[in-house]
XYZ file of C-alpha atoms in Angstrom:
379
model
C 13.532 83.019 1.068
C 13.959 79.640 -0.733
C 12.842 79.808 -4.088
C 10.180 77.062 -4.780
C 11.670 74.820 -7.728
C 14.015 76.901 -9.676
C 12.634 80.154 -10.728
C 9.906 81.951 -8.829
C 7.895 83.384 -11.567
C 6.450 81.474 -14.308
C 3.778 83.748 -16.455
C 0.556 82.372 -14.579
C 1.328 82.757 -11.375
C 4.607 84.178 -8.836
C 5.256 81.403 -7.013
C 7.533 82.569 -4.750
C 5.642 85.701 -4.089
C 2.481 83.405 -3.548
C 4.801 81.366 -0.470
C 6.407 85.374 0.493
C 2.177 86.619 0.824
C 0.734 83.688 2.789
C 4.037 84.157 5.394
C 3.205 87.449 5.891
C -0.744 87.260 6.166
C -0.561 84.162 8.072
C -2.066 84.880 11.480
C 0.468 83.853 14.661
C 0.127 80.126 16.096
C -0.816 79.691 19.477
C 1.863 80.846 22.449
C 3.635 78.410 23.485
C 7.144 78.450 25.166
C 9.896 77.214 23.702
C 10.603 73.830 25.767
C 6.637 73.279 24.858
C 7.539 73.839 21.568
C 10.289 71.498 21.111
C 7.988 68.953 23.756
C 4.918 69.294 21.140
C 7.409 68.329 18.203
C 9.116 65.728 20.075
C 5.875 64.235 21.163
C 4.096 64.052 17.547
C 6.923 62.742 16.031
C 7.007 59.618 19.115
C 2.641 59.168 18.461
C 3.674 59.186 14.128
C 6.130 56.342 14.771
C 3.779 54.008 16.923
C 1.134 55.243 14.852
C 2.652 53.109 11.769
C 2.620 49.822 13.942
C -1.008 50.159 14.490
C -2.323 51.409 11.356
C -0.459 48.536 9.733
C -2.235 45.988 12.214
C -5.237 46.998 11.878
C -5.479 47.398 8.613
C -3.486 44.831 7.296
C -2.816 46.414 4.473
C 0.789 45.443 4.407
C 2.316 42.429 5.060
C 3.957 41.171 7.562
C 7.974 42.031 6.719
C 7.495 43.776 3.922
C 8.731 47.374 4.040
C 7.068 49.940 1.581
C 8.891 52.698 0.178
C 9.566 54.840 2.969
C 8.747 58.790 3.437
C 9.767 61.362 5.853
C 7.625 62.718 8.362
C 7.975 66.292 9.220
C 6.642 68.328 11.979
C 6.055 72.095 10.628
C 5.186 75.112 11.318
C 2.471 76.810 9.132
C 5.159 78.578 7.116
C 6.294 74.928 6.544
C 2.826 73.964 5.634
C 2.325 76.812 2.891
C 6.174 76.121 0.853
C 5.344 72.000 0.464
C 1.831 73.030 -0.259
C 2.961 75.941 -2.659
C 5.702 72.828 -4.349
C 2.900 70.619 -4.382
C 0.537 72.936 -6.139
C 3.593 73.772 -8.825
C 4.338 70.529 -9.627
C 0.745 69.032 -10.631
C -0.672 72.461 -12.118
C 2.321 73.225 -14.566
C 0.739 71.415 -17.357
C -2.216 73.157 -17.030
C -0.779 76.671 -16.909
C 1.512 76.290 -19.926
C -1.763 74.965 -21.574
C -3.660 79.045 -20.029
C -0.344 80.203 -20.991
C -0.096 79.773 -24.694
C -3.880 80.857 -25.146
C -2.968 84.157 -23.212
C -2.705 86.019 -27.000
C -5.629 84.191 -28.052
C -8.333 84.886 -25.604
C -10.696 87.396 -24.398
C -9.205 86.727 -20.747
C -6.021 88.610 -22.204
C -7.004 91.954 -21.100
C -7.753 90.816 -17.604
C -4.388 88.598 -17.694
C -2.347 91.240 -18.900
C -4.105 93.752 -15.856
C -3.083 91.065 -13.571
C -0.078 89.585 -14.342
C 1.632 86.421 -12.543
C 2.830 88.635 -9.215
C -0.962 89.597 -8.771
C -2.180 86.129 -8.874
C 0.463 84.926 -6.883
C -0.586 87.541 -4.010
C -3.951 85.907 -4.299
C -2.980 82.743 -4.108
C -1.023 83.869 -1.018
C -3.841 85.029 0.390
C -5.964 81.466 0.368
C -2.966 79.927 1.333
C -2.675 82.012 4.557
C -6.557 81.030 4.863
C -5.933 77.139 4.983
C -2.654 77.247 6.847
C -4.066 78.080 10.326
C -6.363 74.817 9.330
C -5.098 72.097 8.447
C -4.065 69.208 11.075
C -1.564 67.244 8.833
C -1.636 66.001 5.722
C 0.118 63.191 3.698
C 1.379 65.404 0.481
C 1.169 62.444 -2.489
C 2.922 64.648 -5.102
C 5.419 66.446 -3.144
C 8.789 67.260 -4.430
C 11.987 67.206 -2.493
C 13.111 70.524 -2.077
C 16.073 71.943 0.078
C 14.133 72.688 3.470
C 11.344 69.456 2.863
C 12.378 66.259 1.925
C 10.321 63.441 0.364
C 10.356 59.998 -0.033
C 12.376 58.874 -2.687
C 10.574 56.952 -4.742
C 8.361 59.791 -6.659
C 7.908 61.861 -4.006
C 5.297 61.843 -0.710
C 5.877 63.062 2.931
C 3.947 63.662 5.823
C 3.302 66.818 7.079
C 2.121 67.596 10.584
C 1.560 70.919 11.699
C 2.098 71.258 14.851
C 0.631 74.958 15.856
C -3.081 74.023 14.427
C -2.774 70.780 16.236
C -1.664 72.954 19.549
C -4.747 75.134 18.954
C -7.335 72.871 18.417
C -6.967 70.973 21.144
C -6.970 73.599 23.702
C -10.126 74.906 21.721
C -11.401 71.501 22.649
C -10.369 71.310 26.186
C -9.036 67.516 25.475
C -6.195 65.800 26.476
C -3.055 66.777 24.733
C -1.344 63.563 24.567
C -4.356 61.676 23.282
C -5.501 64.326 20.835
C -2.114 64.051 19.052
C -2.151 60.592 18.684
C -5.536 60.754 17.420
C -4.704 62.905 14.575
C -1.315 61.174 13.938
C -3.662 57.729 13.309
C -5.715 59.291 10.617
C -2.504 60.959 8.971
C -0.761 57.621 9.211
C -3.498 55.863 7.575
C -2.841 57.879 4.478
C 0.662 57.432 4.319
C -0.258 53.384 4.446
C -2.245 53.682 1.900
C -0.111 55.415 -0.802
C 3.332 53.565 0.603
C 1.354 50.194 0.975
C -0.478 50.482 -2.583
C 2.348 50.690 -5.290
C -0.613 51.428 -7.953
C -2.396 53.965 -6.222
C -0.239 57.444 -6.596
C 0.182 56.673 -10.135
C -3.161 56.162 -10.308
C -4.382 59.470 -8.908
C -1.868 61.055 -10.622
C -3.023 59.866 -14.133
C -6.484 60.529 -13.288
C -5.586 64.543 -11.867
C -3.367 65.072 -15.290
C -6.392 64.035 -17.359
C -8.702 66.484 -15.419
C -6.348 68.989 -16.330
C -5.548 68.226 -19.774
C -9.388 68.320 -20.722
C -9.861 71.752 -19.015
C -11.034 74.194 -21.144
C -11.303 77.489 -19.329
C -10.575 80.890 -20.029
C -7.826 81.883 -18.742
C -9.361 85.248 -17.143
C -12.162 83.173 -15.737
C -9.499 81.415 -14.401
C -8.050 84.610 -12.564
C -11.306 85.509 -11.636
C -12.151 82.860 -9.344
C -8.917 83.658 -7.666
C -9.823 87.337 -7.129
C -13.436 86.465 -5.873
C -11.686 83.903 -3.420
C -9.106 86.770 -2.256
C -11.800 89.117 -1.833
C -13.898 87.013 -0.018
C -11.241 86.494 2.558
C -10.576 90.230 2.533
C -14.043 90.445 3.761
C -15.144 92.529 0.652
C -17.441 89.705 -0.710
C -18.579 87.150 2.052
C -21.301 86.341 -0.571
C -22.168 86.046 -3.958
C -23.632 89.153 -5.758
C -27.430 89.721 -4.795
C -27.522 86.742 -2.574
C -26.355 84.596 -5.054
C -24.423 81.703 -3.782
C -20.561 81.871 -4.600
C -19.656 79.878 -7.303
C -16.611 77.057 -6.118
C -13.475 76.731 -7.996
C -14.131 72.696 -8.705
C -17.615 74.680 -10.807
C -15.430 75.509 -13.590
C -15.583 71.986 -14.821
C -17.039 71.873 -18.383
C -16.910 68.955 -20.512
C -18.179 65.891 -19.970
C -14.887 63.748 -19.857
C -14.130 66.251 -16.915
C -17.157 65.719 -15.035
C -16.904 61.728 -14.995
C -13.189 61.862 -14.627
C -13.928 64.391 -11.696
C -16.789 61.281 -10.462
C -14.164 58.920 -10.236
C -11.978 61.368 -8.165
C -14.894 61.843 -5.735
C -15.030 58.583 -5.385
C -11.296 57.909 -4.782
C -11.151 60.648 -2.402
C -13.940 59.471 -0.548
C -12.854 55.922 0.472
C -9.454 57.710 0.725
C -10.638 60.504 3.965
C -13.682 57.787 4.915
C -11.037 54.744 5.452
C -8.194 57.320 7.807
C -11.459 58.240 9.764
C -13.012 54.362 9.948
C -9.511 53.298 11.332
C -8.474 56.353 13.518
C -11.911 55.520 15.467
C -11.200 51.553 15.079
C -7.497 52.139 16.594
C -8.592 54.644 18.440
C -9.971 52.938 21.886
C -7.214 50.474 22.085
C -4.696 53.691 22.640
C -6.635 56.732 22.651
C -8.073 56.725 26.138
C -9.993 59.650 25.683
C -11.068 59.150 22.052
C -14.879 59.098 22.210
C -14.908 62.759 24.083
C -12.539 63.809 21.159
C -14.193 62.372 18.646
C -17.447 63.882 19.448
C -15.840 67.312 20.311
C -14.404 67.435 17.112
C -17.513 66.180 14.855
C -19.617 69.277 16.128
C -16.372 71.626 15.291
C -16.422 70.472 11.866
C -20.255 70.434 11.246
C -20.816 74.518 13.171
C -17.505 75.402 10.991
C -16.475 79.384 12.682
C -18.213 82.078 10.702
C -19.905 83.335 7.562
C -16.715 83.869 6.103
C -15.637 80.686 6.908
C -18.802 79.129 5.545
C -18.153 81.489 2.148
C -14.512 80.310 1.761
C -15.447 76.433 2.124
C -17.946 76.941 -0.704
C -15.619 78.535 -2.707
C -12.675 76.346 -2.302
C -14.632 73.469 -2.422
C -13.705 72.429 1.214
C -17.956 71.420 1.904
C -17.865 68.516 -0.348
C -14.352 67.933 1.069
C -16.562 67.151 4.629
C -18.806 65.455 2.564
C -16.330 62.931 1.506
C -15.188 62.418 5.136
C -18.852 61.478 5.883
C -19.488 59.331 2.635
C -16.574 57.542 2.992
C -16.390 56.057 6.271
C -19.914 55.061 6.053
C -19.007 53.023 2.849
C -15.765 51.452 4.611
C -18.216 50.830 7.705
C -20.526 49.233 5.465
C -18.300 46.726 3.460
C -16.182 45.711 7.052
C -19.533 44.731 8.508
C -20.291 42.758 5.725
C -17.074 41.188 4.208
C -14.670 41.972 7.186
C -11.124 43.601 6.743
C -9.674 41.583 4.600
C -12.704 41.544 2.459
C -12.717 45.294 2.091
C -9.286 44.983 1.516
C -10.070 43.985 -1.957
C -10.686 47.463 -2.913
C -6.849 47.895 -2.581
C -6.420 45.427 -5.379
C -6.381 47.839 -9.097
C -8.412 50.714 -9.995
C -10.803 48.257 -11.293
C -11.968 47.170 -7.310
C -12.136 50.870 -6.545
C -15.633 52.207 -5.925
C -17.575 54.490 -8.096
C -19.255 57.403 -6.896
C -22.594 55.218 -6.786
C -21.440 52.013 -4.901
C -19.876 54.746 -2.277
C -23.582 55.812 -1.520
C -24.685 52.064 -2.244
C -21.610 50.054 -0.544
C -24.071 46.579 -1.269
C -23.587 47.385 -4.710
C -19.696 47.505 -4.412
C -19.543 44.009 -2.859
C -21.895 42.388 -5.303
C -19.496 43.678 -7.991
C -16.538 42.985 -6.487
C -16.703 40.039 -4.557
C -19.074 37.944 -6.756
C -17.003 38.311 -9.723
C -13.853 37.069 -7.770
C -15.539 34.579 -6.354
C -16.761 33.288 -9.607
């Protein structure tokens, strides 16, 4: 197994164990033969690369003849999708674990670190992992370092992954057109890597803003480890609910201070516009090369709104994954807003510095954002 950047255990958390438990516990893809297989790869990776031409028209985002740093795309398969996701995690949460780390002899969480231990935690986090792999669609990893089996771009990082047996099973679940479903969800992706390869400010940005969340956390480190286990055990089906009826606390709860709650505001915010825009131009693109894209899109709102089980319902809670749908909902309705109003290139502002980006207010009050914005530049 490839070890995950250098050595697989660091204190906190196994790394590599986390990447060996979520391969094992994974459940199967869909069946698929293998000249499907290699047609489903060869077929995303044709709808990524016209994908870029439209998302840049529409959008306009980049100019014409200027090239943006470019990143790979990669087709994987959900073992793929849990070692860049397992990187990706390593790379922004180190800070924060050397931080749990040191306070290890100095806490009450001690005990329940020292029962524990990094391989336990790392089975754990295996065991979420294994939960969101059979998921997730694709996803444009910001922070992502280059390792041996997944590239990255090479300025700081940033690939996109699509995985191609969740996008195999979904739209069979949905009964829709293959070759129209996969271009749908390569627009949305693609609109993500646009925005982080077409915004030179904006990864740094997020970055900055992430590394300050972290540095003001502080948690006990066995509360920490707690959170984990309830997760794990919720998946395990030994908790699908909190004690007594009580609703499960989500991991994004252990914010504390108040420089963590506004910087977490301003993250909302970011990651609203972020989702809202990829949805706002997948359904602009959309009926221009998506034949069927009004049967998909409505097929796939009512998946995402019924969600599978009480389990499932449990695990979004926990993992914060409901305000994640939130944000999807939020978002496009404030890009919707401000293109009716100002027209692309107007919202295009927002693209300008952090200072044009929306709070978490103007994204539930888009008027607000264009009064601010555009009446100050046009001043």
């Amino acid at each position: 197994m490839t070890s995950i950047g250098g050595a697989g255990t660091s204190g906190m958390v196994d790394w590599n164990l986390a990447v060996a438990t979520a391969t094992r516990l994974v459940r199967p893809g869909p069946e698929v033969s293998r000249d499907e297989a290699r047609e489903v790869v060869a077929e995303l990776r044709k709808h990524a690369e016209a994908s870029e031409e439209h998302v840049r028209a529409y959008t306009r985002m980049i100019p014409e003849g200027v090239e943006p740093h470019d990143t790979p795309v990669l087709v994987v398969d959900r073992a793929g999708w849990i070692k860049a996701n397992v990187a990706g995690f390593r790379e922004l949460l180190t800070p924060l674990l050397g931080k749990m780390q040191d306070r290890r002899s100095t806490t009450p969480g001690n005990a329940v670190l020292g029962a524990v231990g990094g391989k336990v935690t790392g089975v754990e986090l295996g065991m979420l992992l294994s939960f969101l792999a059979s998921r997730i669609l694709g996803q444009y990893e910001t922070f992502a370092p280059a390792t041996r089996d997944l590239p990255a771009g090479s300025n700081g990082g940033g690939r996109l992954l699509l995985v191609a047996p969740n996008i195999v099973h979904v739209e069979r679940e949905l009964e829709v057109s293959p070759h129209d479903f996969r271009l749908w969800v390569c627009l949305h992706e693609e609109t993500h890597r646009t925005q982080f390869t077409g915004v030179p400010w904006l990864r740094d940005h997020l970055q900055g803003e992430i590394q300050s969340f972290l540095a003001a956390t502080d948690v006990d480190p066995g509360t920490v480890v707690e959170r984990l286990r309830e997760a794990a055990q919720t998946l395990a089906g030994g908790r699908p609910e909190g004690e007594e009826g009580e609703p499960t606390p989500s991991l994004v709860e252990l914010v504390q201070t108040p420089e963590q709650r506004e910087i977490l505001g301003r993250l909302t915010a970011v990651m609203s516009l972020l989702e809202g825009h990829a949805d706002y131009v997948m359904d602009g693109v959309g009926p221009q090369v998506v034949p069927s894209v009004a049967e998909i899109r409505e097929k796939f709102k009512e998946r995402r709104a019924r969600g599978a089980s009480r389990l499932d319902l449990a695990l979004r809670k926990l993992l914060g994954l409901d305000a994640k749908l939130r944000q999807y909902r939020d978002g496009e309705r404030f890009v919707r807003a401000v293109v009716d109003q100002v027209g692309m290139d107007g919202f295009n502002r927002v693209w300008t510095s952090p200072n044009t980006l929306p709070t978490k207010t103007e994204i539930a009050a888009p008027a607000d954002w264009i009064a601010r914005v555009h009446r100050k530049a046009d001043s």
